[in-house]
PDB file of C-alpha atoms in Angstrom:
ATOM      1  CA  UNK A 244       0.071  27.882  23.924  1.00  0.00           C
ATOM      2  CA  UNK A 245      -2.808  29.405  24.089  1.00  0.00           C
ATOM      3  CA  UNK A 246      -5.276  28.803  27.262  1.00  0.00           C
ATOM      4  CA  UNK A 247      -7.069  25.695  26.442  1.00  0.00           C
ATOM      5  CA  UNK A 248     -10.383  24.449  28.448  1.00  0.00           C
ATOM      6  CA  UNK A 249     -11.160  20.997  27.954  1.00  0.00           C
ATOM      7  CA  UNK A 250     -14.505  19.106  29.300  1.00  0.00           C
ATOM      8  CA  UNK A 251     -14.275  15.849  29.828  1.00  0.00           C
ATOM      9  CA  UNK A 252     -17.803  14.030  30.316  1.00  0.00           C
ATOM     10  CA  UNK A 253     -19.072  10.516  30.431  1.00  0.00           C
ATOM     11  CA  UNK A 254     -20.371   7.971  32.849  1.00  0.00           C
ATOM     12  CA  UNK A 255     -19.063   6.601  36.152  1.00  0.00           C
ATOM     13  CA  UNK A 256     -16.620   3.994  35.257  1.00  0.00           C
ATOM     14  CA  UNK A 257     -15.560   4.956  32.156  1.00  0.00           C
ATOM     15  CA  UNK A 258     -11.936   6.780  33.564  1.00  0.00           C
ATOM     16  CA  UNK A 259     -12.887  10.297  33.476  1.00  0.00           C
ATOM     17  CA  UNK A 260     -10.591  10.609  36.517  1.00  0.00           C
ATOM     18  CA  UNK A 261      -7.593   8.908  35.262  1.00  0.00           C
ATOM     19  CA  UNK A 262      -7.768  11.242  32.090  1.00  0.00           C
ATOM     20  CA  UNK A 263      -8.008  14.514  33.751  1.00  0.00           C
ATOM     21  CA  UNK A 264      -4.993  13.059  35.540  1.00  0.00           C
ATOM     22  CA  UNK A 265      -3.209  12.585  32.758  1.00  0.00           C
ATOM     23  CA  UNK A 266      -4.050  15.845  30.892  1.00  0.00           C
ATOM     24  CA  UNK A 267      -2.965  17.188  34.054  1.00  0.00           C
ATOM     25  CA  UNK A 268       0.542  15.616  34.090  1.00  0.00           C
ATOM     26  CA  UNK A 269       0.845  16.771  29.953  1.00  0.00           C
ATOM     27  CA  UNK A 270       0.463  19.995  30.589  1.00  0.00           C
ATOM     28  CA  UNK A 271       2.840  20.304  33.642  1.00  0.00           C
ATOM     29  CA  UNK A 272       5.576  18.567  31.857  1.00  0.00           C
ATOM     30  CA  UNK A 273       4.955  21.122  29.220  1.00  0.00           C
ATOM     31  CA  UNK A 274       5.702  23.783  31.115  1.00  0.00           C
ATOM     32  CA  UNK A 275       1.973  24.820  31.604  1.00  0.00           C
ATOM     33  CA  UNK A 276      -0.080  26.114  34.608  1.00  0.00           C
ATOM     34  CA  UNK A 277      -2.795  23.572  34.743  1.00  0.00           C
ATOM     35  CA  UNK A 278      -5.806  23.735  37.127  1.00  0.00           C
ATOM     36  CA  UNK A 279      -8.253  20.524  37.094  1.00  0.00           C
ATOM     37  CA  UNK A 280     -11.516  20.277  38.912  1.00  0.00           C
ATOM     38  CA  UNK A 281     -13.065  17.494  41.284  1.00  0.00           C
ATOM     39  CA  UNK A 282     -15.596  15.137  39.501  1.00  0.00           C
ATOM     40  CA  UNK A 283     -18.460  16.823  39.249  1.00  0.00           C
ATOM     41  CA  UNK A 284     -21.563  13.811  39.208  1.00  0.00           C
ATOM     42  CA  UNK A 285     -22.349  10.660  40.340  1.00  0.00           C
ATOM     43  CA  UNK A 286     -19.058   8.557  39.780  1.00  0.00           C
ATOM     44  CA  UNK A 287     -20.311   5.132  40.623  1.00  0.00           C
ATOM     45  CA  UNK A 288     -21.373   3.287  37.592  1.00  0.00           C
ATOM     46  CA  UNK A 289     -23.668   4.574  35.393  1.00  0.00           C
ATOM     47  CA  UNK A 290     -23.991   8.058  36.746  1.00  0.00           C
ATOM     48  CA  UNK A 291     -23.150  11.174  34.650  1.00  0.00           C
ATOM     49  CA  UNK A 292     -19.807  12.529  35.465  1.00  0.00           C
ATOM     50  CA  UNK A 293     -17.880  15.758  34.237  1.00  0.00           C
ATOM     51  CA  UNK A 294     -14.023  16.933  34.941  1.00  0.00           C
ATOM     52  CA  UNK A 295     -13.022  20.542  33.624  1.00  0.00           C
ATOM     53  CA  UNK A 296      -9.247  20.919  32.872  1.00  0.00           C
ATOM     54  CA  UNK A 297      -7.614  24.392  32.152  1.00  0.00           C
ATOM     55  CA  UNK A 298      -4.580  24.655  30.851  1.00  0.00           C
ATOM     56  CA  UNK A 299      -2.233  27.833  29.204  1.00  0.00           C
ATOM     57  CA  UNK A 300       0.509  30.262  30.744  1.00  0.00           C
ATOM     58  CA  UNK A 301      -1.876  31.230  34.057  1.00  0.00           C
ATOM     59  CA  UNK A 302      -4.826  29.443  35.118  1.00  0.00           C
ATOM     60  CA  UNK A 303      -6.934  31.261  37.655  1.00  0.00           C
ATOM     61  CA  UNK A 304      -9.784  28.800  37.918  1.00  0.00           C
ATOM     62  CA  UNK A 305     -10.713  25.335  36.361  1.00  0.00           C
ATOM     63  CA  UNK A 306     -14.246  25.938  36.179  1.00  0.00           C
ATOM     64  CA  UNK A 307     -15.518  26.230  32.779  1.00  0.00           C
ATOM     65  CA  UNK A 308     -18.433  28.142  31.797  1.00  0.00           C
ATOM     66  CA  UNK A 309     -20.930  27.636  28.941  1.00  0.00           C
ATOM     67  CA  UNK A 310     -20.203  28.381  25.580  1.00  0.00           C
ATOM     68  CA  UNK A 311     -16.383  28.292  27.120  1.00  0.00           C
ATOM     69  CA  UNK A 312     -15.082  24.863  25.901  1.00  0.00           C
ATOM     70  CA  UNK A 313     -12.252  24.814  23.336  1.00  0.00           C
ATOM     71  CA  UNK A 314     -12.289  20.516  23.484  1.00  0.00           C
ATOM     72  CA  UNK A 315     -15.647  18.433  24.942  1.00  0.00           C
ATOM     73  CA  UNK A 316     -13.910  14.983  25.355  1.00  0.00           C
ATOM     74  CA  UNK A 317     -16.845  13.086  25.310  1.00  0.00           C
ATOM     75  CA  UNK A 318     -16.814   9.096  26.350  1.00  0.00           C
ATOM     76  CA  UNK A 319     -20.307   8.520  25.469  1.00  0.00           C
ATOM     77  CA  UNK A 320     -23.022   9.882  22.587  1.00  0.00           C
ATOM     78  CA  UNK A 321     -26.009  10.823  25.095  1.00  0.00           C
ATOM     79  CA  UNK A 322     -23.230  12.544  27.391  1.00  0.00           C
ATOM     80  CA  UNK A 323     -21.710  14.864  24.318  1.00  0.00           C
ATOM     81  CA  UNK A 324     -25.523  16.016  23.862  1.00  0.00           C
ATOM     82  CA  UNK A 325     -25.896  16.759  27.605  1.00  0.00           C
ATOM     83  CA  UNK A 326     -23.097  19.120  27.809  1.00  0.00           C
ATOM     84  CA  UNK A 327     -22.727  20.587  24.329  1.00  0.00           C
ATOM     85  CA  UNK A 328     -23.931  23.858  25.602  1.00  0.00           C
ATOM     86  CA  UNK A 329     -20.416  24.129  27.017  1.00  0.00           C
ATOM     87  CA  UNK A 330     -18.757  23.957  23.645  1.00  0.00           C
ATOM     88  CA  UNK A 331     -17.281  27.343  22.003  1.00  0.00           C
ATOM     89  CA  UNK A 332     -18.858  27.841  18.334  1.00  0.00           C
ATOM     90  CA  UNK A 333     -15.497  26.774  17.100  1.00  0.00           C
ATOM     91  CA  UNK A 334     -14.826  23.838  19.713  1.00  0.00           C
ATOM     92  CA  UNK A 335     -13.477  20.404  18.931  1.00  0.00           C
ATOM     93  CA  UNK A 336     -15.668  17.625  19.814  1.00  0.00           C
ATOM     94  CA  UNK A 337     -14.300  13.996  20.432  1.00  0.00           C
ATOM     95  CA  UNK A 338     -17.662  11.887  20.712  1.00  0.00           C
ATOM     96  CA  UNK A 339     -16.963   7.889  21.443  1.00  0.00           C
ATOM     97  CA  UNK A 340     -19.813   6.614  19.555  1.00  0.00           C
ATOM     98  CA  UNK A 341     -20.484   4.053  22.623  1.00  0.00           C
ATOM     99  CA  UNK A 342     -24.316   4.209  23.550  1.00  0.00           C
ATOM    100  CA  UNK A 343     -24.609   3.501  27.500  1.00  0.00           C
ATOM    101  CA  UNK A 344     -28.465   3.593  28.496  1.00  0.00           C
ATOM    102  CA  UNK A 345     -29.108   5.891  31.455  1.00  0.00           C
ATOM    103  CA  UNK A 346     -31.178   4.793  34.355  1.00  0.00           C
ATOM    104  CA  UNK A 347     -34.211   6.347  32.952  1.00  0.00           C
ATOM    105  CA  UNK A 348     -34.032   4.702  29.487  1.00  0.00           C
ATOM    106  CA  UNK A 349     -32.997   1.052  31.246  1.00  0.00           C
ATOM    107  CA  UNK A 350     -36.615   1.419  33.437  1.00  0.00           C
ATOM    108  CA  UNK A 351     -38.734   2.645  30.368  1.00  0.00           C
ATOM    109  CA  UNK A 352     -39.152   6.211  31.996  1.00  0.00           C
ATOM    110  CA  UNK A 353     -37.310   7.822  28.978  1.00  0.00           C
ATOM    111  CA  UNK A 354     -35.995   7.391  25.381  1.00  0.00           C
ATOM    112  CA  UNK A 355     -32.556   7.321  23.803  1.00  0.00           C
ATOM    113  CA  UNK A 356     -32.478   9.935  21.798  1.00  0.00           C
ATOM    114  CA  UNK A 357     -31.587   9.154  18.140  1.00  0.00           C
ATOM    115  CA  UNK A 358     -28.857  10.742  15.501  1.00  0.00           C
ATOM    116  CA  UNK A 359     -27.049  12.441  18.395  1.00  0.00           C
ATOM    117  CA  UNK A 360     -23.782  12.598  16.424  1.00  0.00           C
ATOM    118  CA  UNK A 361     -25.427  14.037  12.987  1.00  0.00           C
ATOM    119  CA  UNK A 362     -27.162  16.626  15.379  1.00  0.00           C
ATOM    120  CA  UNK A 363     -24.284  17.647  17.097  1.00  0.00           C
ATOM    121  CA  UNK A 364     -22.582  17.792  13.407  1.00  0.00           C
ATOM    122  CA  UNK A 365     -25.268  20.013  12.271  1.00  0.00           C
ATOM    123  CA  UNK A 366     -24.051  22.901  14.596  1.00  0.00           C
ATOM    124  CA  UNK A 367     -20.532  22.350  14.727  1.00  0.00           C
ATOM    125  CA  UNK A 368     -17.989  22.090  12.258  1.00  0.00           C
ATOM    126  CA  UNK A 369     -14.918  19.930  14.322  1.00  0.00           C
ATOM    127  CA  UNK A 370     -16.808  16.902  15.208  1.00  0.00           C
ATOM    128  CA  UNK A 371     -14.779  13.748  15.547  1.00  0.00           C
ATOM    129  CA  UNK A 372     -16.710  10.353  15.730  1.00  0.00           C
ATOM    130  CA  UNK A 373     -14.460   7.683  17.296  1.00  0.00           C
ATOM    131  CA  UNK A 374     -15.455   3.793  17.368  1.00  0.00           C
ATOM    132  CA  UNK A 375     -13.256   4.002  20.877  1.00  0.00           C
ATOM    133  CA  UNK A 376     -14.692   1.064  22.202  1.00  0.00           C
ATOM    134  CA  UNK A 377     -13.882  -1.295  18.758  1.00  0.00           C
ATOM    135  CA  UNK A 378     -10.269   0.101  19.396  1.00  0.00           C
ATOM    136  CA  UNK A 379      -9.756  -0.354  23.013  1.00  0.00           C
ATOM    137  CA  UNK A 380     -10.778  -3.791  22.331  1.00  0.00           C
ATOM    138  CA  UNK A 381      -8.379  -3.918  19.598  1.00  0.00           C
ATOM    139  CA  UNK A 382      -5.809  -2.976  22.135  1.00  0.00           C
ATOM    140  CA  UNK A 383      -6.514  -6.010  24.244  1.00  0.00           C
ATOM    141  CA  UNK A 384      -8.741  -4.278  26.860  1.00  0.00           C
ATOM    142  CA  UNK A 385     -12.129  -2.644  26.883  1.00  0.00           C
ATOM    143  CA  UNK A 386     -11.732  -0.237  29.350  1.00  0.00           C
ATOM    144  CA  UNK A 387      -9.065   1.644  27.451  1.00  0.00           C
ATOM    145  CA  UNK A 388     -11.530   3.433  25.683  1.00  0.00           C
ATOM    146  CA  UNK A 389     -10.625   6.739  27.713  1.00  0.00           C
ATOM    147  CA  UNK A 390      -7.039   6.613  26.501  1.00  0.00           C
ATOM    148  CA  UNK A 391      -8.271   5.905  22.991  1.00  0.00           C
ATOM    149  CA  UNK A 392      -9.965   9.317  23.193  1.00  0.00           C
ATOM    150  CA  UNK A 393      -6.774  10.794  24.794  1.00  0.00           C
ATOM    151  CA  UNK A 394      -5.067   9.884  21.587  1.00  0.00           C
ATOM    152  CA  UNK A 395      -7.421  11.204  19.535  1.00  0.00           C
ATOM    153  CA  UNK A 396      -7.530  14.268  21.345  1.00  0.00           C
ATOM    154  CA  UNK A 397      -3.507  14.492  21.465  1.00  0.00           C
ATOM    155  CA  UNK A 398      -3.612  14.855  17.821  1.00  0.00           C
ATOM    156  CA  UNK A 399      -5.416  18.200  17.899  1.00  0.00           C
ATOM    157  CA  UNK A 400      -2.873  19.333  20.487  1.00  0.00           C
ATOM    158  CA  UNK A 401       0.960  21.123  19.577  1.00  0.00           C
ATOM    159  CA  UNK A 402       2.005  18.872  22.540  1.00  0.00           C
ATOM    160  CA  UNK A 403       4.813  16.141  21.393  1.00  0.00           C
ATOM    161  CA  UNK A 404       3.455  12.332  21.467  1.00  0.00           C
ATOM    162  CA  UNK A 405       6.119  11.491  23.533  1.00  0.00           C
ATOM    163  CA  UNK A 406       4.849  13.956  26.591  1.00  0.00           C
ATOM    164  CA  UNK A 407       1.835  11.897  26.286  1.00  0.00           C
ATOM    165  CA  UNK A 408       3.328   8.718  26.347  1.00  0.00           C
ATOM    166  CA  UNK A 409       5.366   9.335  29.469  1.00  0.00           C
ATOM    167  CA  UNK A 410       2.134  10.965  31.107  1.00  0.00           C
ATOM    168  CA  UNK A 411       0.102   7.551  30.409  1.00  0.00           C
ATOM    169  CA  UNK A 412       3.071   5.850  31.603  1.00  0.00           C
ATOM    170  CA  UNK A 413       3.632   7.920  34.701  1.00  0.00           C
ATOM    171  CA  UNK A 414      -0.462   8.010  35.857  1.00  0.00           C
ATOM    172  CA  UNK A 415      -1.481   4.112  34.924  1.00  0.00           C
ATOM    173  CA  UNK A 416      -0.480   1.215  37.049  1.00  0.00           C
ATOM    174  CA  UNK A 417       2.627  -0.670  35.830  1.00  0.00           C
ATOM    175  CA  UNK A 418       0.670  -3.811  34.850  1.00  0.00           C
ATOM    176  CA  UNK A 419      -1.675  -1.539  32.446  1.00  0.00           C
ATOM    177  CA  UNK A 420       0.788   0.672  30.844  1.00  0.00           C
ATOM    178  CA  UNK A 421       1.464  -1.464  27.331  1.00  0.00           C
ATOM    179  CA  UNK A 422      -2.455  -1.858  26.901  1.00  0.00           C
ATOM    180  CA  UNK A 423      -3.017   1.507  27.098  1.00  0.00           C
ATOM    181  CA  UNK A 424       0.200   2.995  24.963  1.00  0.00           C
ATOM    182  CA  UNK A 425      -1.299   0.418  22.537  1.00  0.00           C
ATOM    183  CA  UNK A 426      -4.858   2.035  23.055  1.00  0.00           C
ATOM    184  CA  UNK A 427      -3.339   5.780  23.035  1.00  0.00           C
ATOM    185  CA  UNK A 428      -1.554   5.102  19.583  1.00  0.00           C
ATOM    186  CA  UNK A 429      -4.610   3.525  17.823  1.00  0.00           C
ATOM    187  CA  UNK A 430      -6.533   7.037  18.816  1.00  0.00           C
ATOM    188  CA  UNK A 431      -3.503   8.848  17.844  1.00  0.00           C
ATOM    189  CA  UNK A 432      -2.938   7.098  14.403  1.00  0.00           C
ATOM    190  CA  UNK A 433      -7.253   6.848  13.813  1.00  0.00           C
ATOM    191  CA  UNK A 434      -6.847  10.926  14.078  1.00  0.00           C
ATOM    192  CA  UNK A 435      -3.882  11.881  11.751  1.00  0.00           C
ATOM    193  CA  UNK A 436      -6.557  12.828   9.367  1.00  0.00           C
ATOM    194  CA  UNK A 437      -9.170  14.468  11.498  1.00  0.00           C
ATOM    195  CA  UNK A 438      -7.766  17.764  12.446  1.00  0.00           C
ATOM    196  CA  UNK A 439      -6.195  18.733   9.018  1.00  0.00           C
TER     197      UNK A 439
END
């Protein structure tokens, strides 16, 4: 597999850190070198959070510069817009179509932008619009949005599905394994036709 740079963006409380740990485990289990950055941003609930994951034959730094990300995994629409400059022109951009108002919008100091996903689709060819919150509810736990998104992303990699599931089993607390695997499968099945 060629080197892949994955940018994970969301807001505090959405599980970006767990996601990067699962991705790291998947890479190691696949015999790849991997570097994961620390979480950047306000990790308390509501703050913008970004994590860098690079995987491949030999990785020297986890840092992803602008126009360098092969995949951007966006857990919230506005965060997708905020970090879109980091995507390569042919990047795969996977966006949870959920809206979480940031503090400036909540207190009336700013407006939430309209038609975010449409604007991104106008400039990038590989954009997957995911109703991840609905799928997480279907799995039985709304906190599995991140694992739904991992399922979608897994479809656009050459890494076997079982490797992803084993990484989830290793990383998630035992009592949440079943619901997370259900969430992963919902995302994986949803994306079956997205990357053809």
